[in-house]
Amino acid sequence: MSLNSLLKQTGALGAAAVIALSAAAAVAAPEIVAGPASDQACYVPWSKDTKFFQYAAKKGPYRIALANGYVANTWRIQMIQTAKAYAALPAVAADLKEFKVVSTGEDVAAQISAINNFIDSGFDAIVVNAQNPQAFAPVIRRAKQAGIVLVAFDNILDTQDAINVNVDQKGLGELWAHWLDKHLAKGGKILEVRGVAGTSVDTDRHQGIHEVLKSTGKKWEVIEVSGKWDDGTAQKATADAIAVHGRFDGITAQGGDTGVVQAMIDAKHPFVPFAGETENGFRKFCGKHSGDGLLCSSAGTGPAQVAVAMKTAIDALKGKVVPQSIKLPLAIVEHPGFKDGENYYSNESDNFFVGNSFPTCGIEFTAQEIMKQTKDNK
């Protein structure tokens, strides 16, 4: 049906609504353009087939929201603190009329409702760490129809209608599995400490681990427990697993790794090869106990992913060219490369993710800049 036909049928009152809807639709979808990105060093396309987006430029300053889900672990807390630290940088603050943070827990419906509220409130861009990548189709359509820039990071969205910012999470799982394979010549019994169920990060890392272990042809027995990327939860899950299953030959954990090692120490479990994340406390243990058999691969991505997502949202609002899917580098340290003061810090808190910077994007924070921020909704 043509616009003129719609206007005839709706009358004067409906005409304004139809015109408004038509105008919104005209600016909603980004134009697919030829690359490269406006900031090639920062915005690395995920693959050679990645599309490039260009939104119609919008005059700032902008209203940007962070819609987070789960918050009860150190990575998520540091992520929110990093987002606030980034928003407080003078050059970034000049582009922001408002920056709003909401964490909704593990309730997917609550997170979707929060995003809908941001859409209804007229925010210019929404940055999201999604609880479930497949559940967001309706809200993605709403954001697109409203002309809102939607950027997902870490736990990304299963769509090509929003911008995704992430590391190769499956590749991270593969890296960890290769570390265990390298140090366990005959295979063995592995403790796999998983993250938050239902998230794309947990699923992708788990899949990468198991595909590599299966491909080795060795005999593996993998015991899975849920650590929710949290030290306390992972420590208890590990302690319970040791009590039930006895000795493990190797361990891989997606987070909460400091708690996992502490559980080994408390249970007097021998140190074994360990492939894990980038917590400062974990790396302290790796540096201290490498001579005792704790041979570590510490790899992951810092919570500063959120700052890259925010930078992407601002640049997209300014009409700059960005990839639809952006690939970030991993921060990796492996035995015997752990060095105090360089890739871990014995004088800093255990509850801090090292490697929380992306220099190619101009994003680098000290621990002090991040830790003075709060995790609270605001």
XYZ file of C-alpha atoms in Angstrom:
378
model
C 0.000 0.000 0.000
C 1.380 3.444 -0.913
C 1.850 6.273 1.583
C -0.902 8.285 -0.170
C -3.341 5.393 0.218
C -2.521 5.097 3.895
C -3.066 8.820 4.402
C -6.521 8.663 2.756
C -7.585 5.774 4.994
C -6.277 7.134 8.287
C -7.507 10.717 8.104
C -5.819 13.773 9.565
C -4.952 12.315 12.954
C -3.582 9.120 11.513
C -1.662 11.005 8.843
C 0.822 12.406 11.321
C 1.466 8.978 12.790
C 1.955 7.402 9.365
C 4.341 10.128 8.266
C 6.294 9.769 11.516
C 6.458 5.993 11.091
C 7.582 6.355 7.492
C 10.282 8.842 8.485
C 11.514 6.563 11.252
C 11.698 3.623 8.844
C 13.679 5.746 6.405
C 16.455 6.449 8.908
C 16.260 3.256 10.946
C 18.340 0.785 8.989
C 22.011 1.515 8.440
C 23.274 1.629 4.877
C 25.496 -1.295 3.920
C 28.636 0.261 2.420
C 32.060 -0.768 1.222
C 34.816 -0.970 3.793
C 37.187 -0.287 5.318
C 36.031 0.997 8.688
C 36.690 4.598 9.669
C 39.063 3.375 12.408
C 40.811 0.393 10.832
C 43.161 -0.253 13.758
C 40.295 -0.624 16.228
C 37.432 -1.946 14.108
C 38.778 -5.197 12.697
C 36.043 -7.039 10.739
C 35.285 -10.549 11.961
C 35.869 -12.110 8.547
C 36.319 -11.205 4.909
C 32.546 -11.553 4.494
C 31.646 -9.091 7.268
C 29.357 -6.273 6.176
C 30.080 -2.624 6.907
C 27.409 -0.310 8.335
C 26.971 3.417 8.020
C 24.134 5.069 9.929
C 22.831 8.511 9.072
C 24.857 10.993 11.107
C 23.029 12.332 14.146
C 23.924 15.495 16.008
C 25.176 14.938 19.537
C 25.494 14.892 22.456
C 23.863 11.465 22.763
C 21.857 9.434 25.244
C 23.464 5.992 25.564
C 22.398 3.094 27.805
C 24.180 -0.049 28.978
C 21.742 -2.961 29.414
C 23.610 -5.602 31.398
C 22.224 -8.891 32.663
C 24.169 -10.953 35.207
C 26.327 -8.880 37.564
C 27.329 -11.224 40.411
C 30.967 -11.813 39.444
C 34.128 -9.757 39.242
C 34.240 -9.582 35.412
C 30.771 -8.061 35.174
C 31.413 -5.685 38.074
C 34.679 -4.528 36.494
C 32.897 -4.218 33.152
C 30.360 -1.785 34.609
C 33.126 0.137 36.383
C 35.061 0.324 33.098
C 31.975 1.606 31.260
C 31.581 4.380 33.816
C 35.294 5.199 33.691
C 35.110 5.434 29.894
C 32.015 7.638 30.023
C 33.867 9.941 32.434
C 36.788 10.566 30.066
C 36.550 14.239 28.989
C 36.554 13.490 25.248
C 33.812 10.868 25.681
C 31.779 12.871 28.183
C 31.571 15.682 25.621
C 29.625 13.311 23.354
C 27.238 12.151 26.087
C 24.074 13.912 27.170
C 23.214 10.935 29.387
C 24.765 7.562 30.191
C 22.495 5.069 31.928
C 23.419 1.659 33.389
C 20.956 -1.100 34.294
C 21.760 -4.667 35.408
C 18.824 -7.061 35.459
C 20.328 -10.368 36.650
C 19.769 -13.716 34.959
C 16.151 -12.957 34.014
C 16.160 -12.707 30.203
C 12.669 -11.161 30.121
C 13.773 -8.446 32.539
C 16.739 -7.542 30.349
C 14.549 -7.375 27.252
C 12.074 -5.201 29.167
C 14.897 -2.848 30.154
C 15.968 -2.505 26.513
C 12.360 -1.830 25.479
C 12.194 0.891 28.120
C 15.330 2.506 26.705
C 13.791 2.386 23.234
C 10.563 3.949 24.482
C 12.562 6.630 26.307
C 14.263 7.699 23.085
C 17.867 6.722 23.766
C 20.161 7.119 20.765
C 22.150 3.918 21.319
C 21.960 0.855 23.546
C 24.950 -1.298 24.443
C 24.028 -4.798 25.650
C 25.703 -7.866 27.166
C 22.959 -10.344 26.314
C 21.775 -13.097 28.639
C 20.533 -15.213 25.724
C 21.600 -14.586 22.109
C 18.466 -16.066 20.505
C 15.800 -14.352 22.639
C 16.227 -10.797 21.417
C 14.707 -10.877 17.912
C 11.639 -8.709 18.749
C 13.674 -6.070 20.591
C 16.256 -5.990 17.789
C 13.445 -5.210 15.324
C 12.078 -2.494 17.611
C 15.474 -0.841 17.949
C 15.976 -0.948 14.195
C 12.531 0.533 13.519
C 13.205 3.299 16.033
C 16.529 4.203 14.445
C 18.480 3.248 17.577
C 22.044 1.969 17.288
C 22.235 -1.400 19.065
C 25.700 -2.739 19.931
C 26.174 -6.130 21.622
C 29.464 -7.240 23.185
C 30.848 -10.292 25.003
C 27.583 -12.277 24.924
C 26.526 -11.095 21.510
C 23.219 -11.227 19.633
C 22.254 -13.819 17.050
C 21.591 -11.267 14.311
C 23.117 -9.236 11.505
C 20.809 -6.298 12.224
C 22.874 -5.090 15.183
C 26.587 -4.500 15.702
C 28.476 -7.259 17.540
C 31.786 -6.708 19.348
C 33.593 -9.773 20.668
C 36.663 -11.956 20.813
C 36.683 -15.448 19.332
C 35.099 -17.175 22.320
C 35.111 -20.587 20.679
C 38.748 -20.012 19.750
C 39.484 -19.270 23.396
C 38.042 -22.637 24.379
C 40.164 -24.248 21.666
C 43.284 -22.512 23.002
C 42.623 -23.841 26.510
C 42.059 -27.369 25.237
C 45.284 -27.262 23.220
C 47.120 -26.283 26.427
C 45.771 -29.319 28.256
C 46.532 -31.561 25.293
C 50.106 -30.234 25.191
C 50.740 -31.077 28.856
C 48.804 -34.324 29.198
C 50.407 -36.811 26.840
C 47.921 -39.595 27.555
C 44.780 -37.552 28.116
C 43.158 -37.848 31.517
C 40.426 -36.596 33.814
C 39.618 -32.925 33.361
C 37.594 -30.567 35.537
C 35.731 -28.062 33.366
C 34.395 -25.104 35.356
C 31.757 -23.474 33.163
C 30.196 -20.004 33.226
C 26.604 -18.800 33.215
C 24.310 -21.306 31.488
C 22.535 -20.149 28.338
C 25.001 -17.398 27.444
C 26.808 -17.453 24.110
C 30.203 -17.106 25.829
C 29.694 -20.233 27.953
C 28.331 -22.229 25.016
C 31.050 -21.194 22.563
C 33.948 -21.783 24.964
C 32.543 -25.161 25.991
C 32.148 -26.195 22.359
C 35.719 -25.161 21.531
C 37.142 -27.147 24.448
C 35.317 -30.338 23.570
C 35.927 -30.207 19.822
C 39.689 -29.969 20.348
C 39.833 -32.657 23.033
C 37.821 -35.007 20.831
C 40.099 -34.329 17.856
C 43.228 -35.437 19.746
C 42.205 -39.084 19.800
C 43.249 -39.334 23.444
C 41.025 -40.641 26.189
C 39.458 -37.808 28.173
C 36.979 -37.834 31.028
C 35.512 -34.363 31.519
C 33.629 -33.457 34.701
C 31.549 -30.288 34.239
C 30.522 -27.969 37.059
C 28.980 -24.485 37.054
C 31.151 -21.693 38.423
C 29.201 -18.745 36.962
C 32.510 -16.924 36.353
C 32.550 -16.153 40.080
C 35.333 -16.960 42.562
C 33.110 -18.049 45.442
C 30.789 -20.150 43.301
C 33.683 -21.716 41.379
C 35.595 -22.447 44.580
C 32.676 -24.344 46.105
C 31.941 -26.196 42.851
C 35.599 -27.244 42.614
C 35.750 -28.341 46.235
C 32.630 -30.454 45.742
C 34.013 -31.965 42.535
C 37.292 -32.920 44.224
C 35.380 -34.476 47.138
C 33.243 -36.574 44.776
C 35.629 -37.381 41.916
C 39.047 -37.341 43.567
C 42.115 -36.278 41.674
C 42.021 -34.440 38.337
C 44.816 -34.432 35.782
C 44.029 -30.983 34.424
C 41.618 -28.099 34.848
C 40.039 -25.519 32.589
C 37.875 -22.717 33.930
C 36.064 -19.867 32.220
C 36.286 -17.571 35.238
C 36.394 -17.703 38.999
C 39.825 -19.232 38.509
C 41.297 -17.746 41.675
C 38.632 -19.613 43.628
C 39.361 -22.819 41.722
C 43.049 -22.741 42.689
C 42.174 -21.900 46.295
C 39.887 -24.958 46.402
C 42.792 -27.107 45.165
C 45.037 -25.724 47.901
C 42.398 -26.223 50.605
C 41.798 -29.822 49.490
C 45.553 -30.485 49.206
C 44.974 -31.438 45.581
C 48.246 -31.599 43.608
C 48.818 -28.716 41.229
C 48.088 -29.675 37.622
C 48.077 -27.951 34.218
C 45.394 -25.255 34.256
C 43.936 -23.322 31.335
C 41.945 -20.332 32.504
C 40.988 -16.680 32.319
C 42.902 -13.488 33.122
C 42.095 -12.691 36.759
C 44.950 -11.075 38.641
C 44.536 -13.530 41.530
C 44.778 -16.503 39.183
C 47.923 -15.127 37.603
C 49.416 -14.532 41.050
C 48.938 -18.229 41.799
C 50.382 -19.169 38.387
C 53.489 -17.103 39.012
C 53.957 -18.334 42.579
C 53.339 -22.062 42.046
C 54.707 -22.727 38.561
C 57.564 -24.685 40.087
C 55.059 -26.839 41.971
C 53.209 -28.038 38.867
C 50.668 -25.256 38.310
C 51.449 -24.761 34.621
C 49.049 -22.121 33.376
C 47.632 -20.693 30.215
C 45.847 -17.461 31.137
C 43.859 -16.061 28.246
C 40.726 -14.054 27.707
C 39.485 -10.574 27.138
C 39.228 -7.783 29.635
C 35.971 -6.106 30.613
C 37.112 -3.094 28.559
C 35.202 -4.734 25.716
C 32.378 -2.501 26.936
C 34.417 0.609 26.194
C 35.024 -0.586 22.633
C 31.272 -1.161 22.283
C 30.544 2.352 23.570
C 33.136 3.855 21.222
C 31.540 1.934 18.357
C 28.074 3.239 19.257
C 29.277 6.850 19.361
C 31.130 6.541 16.053
C 28.078 4.895 14.435
C 25.879 7.785 15.632
C 28.347 10.201 14.065
C 27.903 8.457 10.714
C 31.279 6.728 10.655
C 31.727 3.373 8.897
C 31.900 0.382 11.269
C 31.884 -3.395 10.680
C 28.702 -5.238 11.603
C 30.874 -7.724 13.521
C 34.086 -6.537 15.187
C 36.818 -8.944 16.300
C 38.935 -8.018 19.321
C 42.318 -9.529 20.255
C 42.830 -11.932 23.152
C 45.171 -11.177 26.043
C 47.359 -14.275 26.483
C 50.109 -15.212 28.955
C 51.402 -18.771 29.266
C 53.995 -20.530 31.427
C 56.796 -19.558 31.844
C 55.901 -15.994 30.900
C 54.201 -14.782 34.105
C 56.005 -11.663 35.363
C 55.000 -9.640 38.413
C 54.482 -5.983 37.521
C 54.114 -6.770 33.832
C 51.214 -9.170 33.294
C 50.049 -9.596 36.887
C 50.317 -7.390 39.952
C 51.006 -8.866 43.390
C 50.132 -5.592 45.128
C 46.721 -5.266 43.449
C 43.429 -6.954 44.272
C 42.832 -10.551 43.217
C 39.456 -9.427 41.881
C 40.835 -7.589 38.876
C 41.085 -8.763 35.295
C 44.498 -8.064 33.822
C 44.842 -7.140 30.164
C 41.876 -4.793 30.435
C 42.917 -2.529 27.589
C 42.670 -2.271 23.833
C 45.514 0.048 22.769
C 44.538 -0.137 19.096
C 41.271 1.553 20.116
C 42.959 4.094 22.396
C 41.420 2.375 25.436
C 43.762 1.880 28.394
C 42.859 2.175 32.069
C 44.736 1.837 35.315
C 43.277 -0.321 38.062
C 42.744 2.821 40.128
C 40.666 4.527 37.413
C 38.354 1.541 37.242
C 38.089 0.574 40.886
C 36.929 4.016 42.034
C 33.728 3.534 40.002
C 30.662 1.725 41.392
C 28.770 -1.279 40.033
C 25.380 0.245 40.862
C 22.603 1.049 38.420
C 22.494 4.740 37.737
